[in-house]
């Protein structure tokens, strides 16, 4: 006797892989969605999706080591490292607190084996907690005059031995 049972295919495995120019539009969407959901204190984005895509494809990808977290064709998050600076780590809002950010951060650390520095808005308490959990410490503070949002920021650093330089 046959029974009807719903079969759901397992989702494709999560992969951390180098970003490609063809990923720029999906990365731009992740970037905009993440900022909108996790940083409500920022003014509404004035740049269009096409402008953000152009910036990702023409500036971020050529100037950084950028990796994406992908499940099949879906881009769930990305991280960009320029030298020892973690310039970007963004996730789709529905992918937060699933371990994907930790995987992207681990790859960023692999790309910069002598340590990573990053900037985070002081108001971004979730990101600050995430980085503190991963061993980053505050090495300087800023009043916002160095960023286009004019918001006070922190500079964080983590070295492989867990210390600061």
Short mmCIF file of N, CA, C and O in Angstrom, two decimals, residues 14-17 67-69 76-81 86 88-92 95-111 116 118 126-136 158:
data_model
loop_
_atom_site.label_atom_id
_atom_site.label_comp_id
_atom_site.label_asym_id
_atom_site.label_seq_id
_atom_site.Cartn_x
_atom_site.Cartn_y
_atom_site.Cartn_z
N UNK A 14 24.80 25.44 2.24
CA UNK A 14 25.32 26.81 2.32
C UNK A 14 26.78 26.78 1.91
O UNK A 14 27.54 25.92 2.36
N UNK A 15 27.16 27.70 1.05
CA UNK A 15 28.56 27.81 0.61
C UNK A 15 29.04 29.23 0.83
O UNK A 15 28.31 30.18 0.57
N UNK A 16 30.27 29.35 1.28
CA UNK A 16 30.95 30.63 1.31
C UNK A 16 31.88 30.60 0.11
O UNK A 16 32.73 29.70 -0.01
N UNK A 17 31.70 31.52 -0.81
CA UNK A 17 32.49 31.51 -2.04
C UNK A 17 32.85 32.93 -2.44
O UNK A 17 32.21 33.89 -1.99
N UNK A 67 33.39 37.96 -0.33
CA UNK A 67 32.83 36.61 -0.34
C UNK A 67 31.34 36.71 -0.07
O UNK A 67 30.88 37.66 0.57
N UNK A 68 30.62 35.73 -0.56
CA UNK A 68 29.18 35.66 -0.32
C UNK A 68 28.83 34.35 0.36
O UNK A 68 29.53 33.34 0.20
N UNK A 69 27.76 34.39 1.12
CA UNK A 69 27.15 33.18 1.66
C UNK A 69 25.99 32.89 0.70
O UNK A 69 25.08 33.71 0.55
N UNK A 76 22.75 35.15 0.59
CA UNK A 76 22.18 35.40 1.91
C UNK A 76 22.95 36.46 2.69
O UNK A 76 22.42 37.04 3.64
N UNK A 77 24.20 36.70 2.29
CA UNK A 77 25.01 37.69 2.98
C UNK A 77 26.33 37.84 2.26
O UNK A 77 26.65 37.08 1.35
N UNK A 78 27.10 38.84 2.69
CA UNK A 78 28.41 39.05 2.09
C UNK A 78 29.34 39.74 3.07
O UNK A 78 28.90 40.36 4.04
N UNK A 79 30.63 39.57 2.82
CA UNK A 79 31.67 40.25 3.59
C UNK A 79 32.74 40.71 2.62
O UNK A 79 33.07 40.00 1.67
N UNK A 80 33.28 41.92 2.87
CA UNK A 80 34.36 42.48 2.04
C UNK A 80 35.51 42.89 2.94
O UNK A 80 35.30 43.59 3.94
N UNK A 81 36.71 42.47 2.54
CA UNK A 81 37.93 42.80 3.29
C UNK A 81 38.87 43.53 2.35
O UNK A 81 39.12 43.09 1.23
N UNK A 86 37.80 45.08 7.64
CA UNK A 86 36.53 44.45 7.29
C UNK A 86 35.59 45.60 6.95
O UNK A 86 35.06 46.28 7.82
N UNK A 88 32.77 45.54 5.01
CA UNK A 88 31.33 45.22 4.99
C UNK A 88 31.11 43.81 5.48
O UNK A 88 31.85 42.90 5.12
N UNK A 89 30.06 43.63 6.28
CA UNK A 89 29.53 42.31 6.60
C UNK A 89 28.04 42.52 6.80
O UNK A 89 27.62 43.15 7.78
N UNK A 90 27.27 42.08 5.84
CA UNK A 90 25.82 42.27 5.86
C UNK A 90 25.11 40.96 5.55
O UNK A 90 25.59 40.17 4.73
N UNK A 91 23.97 40.77 6.20
CA UNK A 91 23.14 39.58 5.99
C UNK A 91 21.73 40.01 5.64
O UNK A 91 21.26 41.06 6.09
N UNK A 92 21.05 39.15 4.89
CA UNK A 92 19.61 39.36 4.72
C UNK A 92 18.99 39.33 6.11
O UNK A 92 19.39 38.51 6.96
N UNK A 95 18.16 36.08 7.77
CA UNK A 95 19.28 35.15 7.97
C UNK A 95 20.11 35.49 9.20
O UNK A 95 21.11 34.83 9.48
N UNK A 96 19.68 36.50 9.95
CA UNK A 96 20.42 36.88 11.16
C UNK A 96 20.25 35.80 12.22
O UNK A 96 19.24 35.12 12.27
N UNK A 97 21.28 35.66 13.04
CA UNK A 97 21.28 34.71 14.16
C UNK A 97 21.11 33.26 13.71
O UNK A 97 20.47 32.47 14.39
N UNK A 98 21.69 32.94 12.55
CA UNK A 98 21.65 31.57 12.04
C UNK A 98 23.05 30.98 11.88
O UNK A 98 23.18 29.86 11.42
N UNK A 99 24.08 31.74 12.24
CA UNK A 99 25.46 31.28 12.10
C UNK A 99 26.13 31.73 10.81
O UNK A 99 27.34 31.56 10.66
N UNK A 100 25.38 32.31 9.90
CA UNK A 100 25.95 32.73 8.62
C UNK A 100 26.93 33.89 8.81
O UNK A 100 27.99 33.91 8.20
N UNK A 101 26.59 34.83 9.67
CA UNK A 101 27.51 35.94 9.95
C UNK A 101 28.83 35.44 10.51
O UNK A 101 29.90 35.93 10.14
N UNK A 102 28.77 34.45 11.38
CA UNK A 102 29.98 33.87 11.95
C UNK A 102 30.83 33.21 10.86
O UNK A 102 32.06 33.34 10.86
N UNK A 103 30.18 32.52 9.93
CA UNK A 103 30.92 31.89 8.82
C UNK A 103 31.58 32.95 7.94
O UNK A 103 32.74 32.79 7.51
N UNK A 104 30.86 34.02 7.64
CA UNK A 104 31.44 35.09 6.83
C UNK A 104 32.59 35.76 7.57
O UNK A 104 33.63 36.07 6.97
N UNK A 105 32.44 35.98 8.87
CA UNK A 105 33.51 36.58 9.65
C UNK A 105 34.74 35.68 9.68
O UNK A 105 35.88 36.15 9.55
N UNK A 106 34.54 34.38 9.80
CA UNK A 106 35.66 33.44 9.81
C UNK A 106 36.42 33.50 8.48
O UNK A 106 37.66 33.47 8.46
N UNK A 107 35.70 33.63 7.38
CA UNK A 107 36.36 33.74 6.08
C UNK A 107 37.10 35.07 5.97
O UNK A 107 38.22 35.13 5.44
N UNK A 108 36.51 36.14 6.49
CA UNK A 108 37.19 37.43 6.50
C UNK A 108 38.49 37.35 7.31
O UNK A 108 39.52 37.89 6.90
N UNK A 109 38.45 36.65 8.43
CA UNK A 109 39.64 36.49 9.26
C UNK A 109 40.69 35.67 8.52
O UNK A 109 41.88 35.94 8.63
N UNK A 110 40.26 34.69 7.75
CA UNK A 110 41.20 33.89 6.95
C UNK A 110 41.87 34.76 5.89
O UNK A 110 43.06 34.62 5.61
N UNK A 111 41.11 35.71 5.33
CA UNK A 111 41.64 36.60 4.30
C UNK A 111 42.63 37.62 4.88
O UNK A 111 43.43 38.18 4.14
N UNK A 116 41.99 41.79 12.02
CA UNK A 116 40.98 42.59 11.32
C UNK A 116 40.63 43.82 12.15
O UNK A 116 40.54 43.76 13.37
N UNK A 118 37.65 47.06 12.03
CA UNK A 118 36.38 47.44 11.44
C UNK A 118 35.85 48.66 12.14
O UNK A 118 36.29 49.02 13.23
N UNK A 126 23.54 45.63 18.16
CA UNK A 126 23.58 44.22 17.77
C UNK A 126 24.92 43.87 17.13
O UNK A 126 25.52 42.84 17.45
N UNK A 127 25.41 44.73 16.23
CA UNK A 127 26.70 44.46 15.59
C UNK A 127 27.82 44.53 16.63
O UNK A 127 28.73 43.69 16.61
N UNK A 128 27.75 45.49 17.52
CA UNK A 128 28.78 45.60 18.56
C UNK A 128 28.83 44.34 19.40
O UNK A 128 29.90 43.82 19.72
N UNK A 129 27.66 43.80 19.77
CA UNK A 129 27.62 42.56 20.57
C UNK A 129 28.17 41.39 19.76
O UNK A 129 28.91 40.55 20.31
N UNK A 130 27.83 41.31 18.47
CA UNK A 130 28.34 40.24 17.61
C UNK A 130 29.87 40.26 17.57
O UNK A 130 30.52 39.24 17.78
N UNK A 131 30.44 41.43 17.33
CA UNK A 131 31.89 41.52 17.23
C UNK A 131 32.57 41.30 18.58
O UNK A 131 33.62 40.67 18.66
N UNK A 132 31.98 41.79 19.66
CA UNK A 132 32.55 41.53 20.99
C UNK A 132 32.56 40.04 21.28
O UNK A 132 33.54 39.50 21.80
N UNK A 133 31.48 39.36 20.91
CA UNK A 133 31.40 37.90 21.09
C UNK A 133 32.53 37.19 20.34
O UNK A 133 33.00 36.14 20.78
N UNK A 134 32.96 37.77 19.25
CA UNK A 134 34.02 37.17 18.44
C UNK A 134 35.40 37.73 18.75
O UNK A 134 36.33 37.56 17.96
N UNK A 135 35.54 38.40 19.88
CA UNK A 135 36.85 38.82 20.36
C UNK A 135 37.35 40.17 19.91
O UNK A 135 38.52 40.50 20.13
N UNK A 136 36.51 40.98 19.29
CA UNK A 136 36.92 42.32 18.88
C UNK A 136 36.84 43.26 20.08
O UNK A 136 35.92 43.16 20.90
N UNK A 158 40.62 42.91 16.14
CA UNK A 158 40.86 41.57 16.67
C UNK A 158 42.11 41.04 15.99
O UNK A 158 42.25 41.12 14.77
#
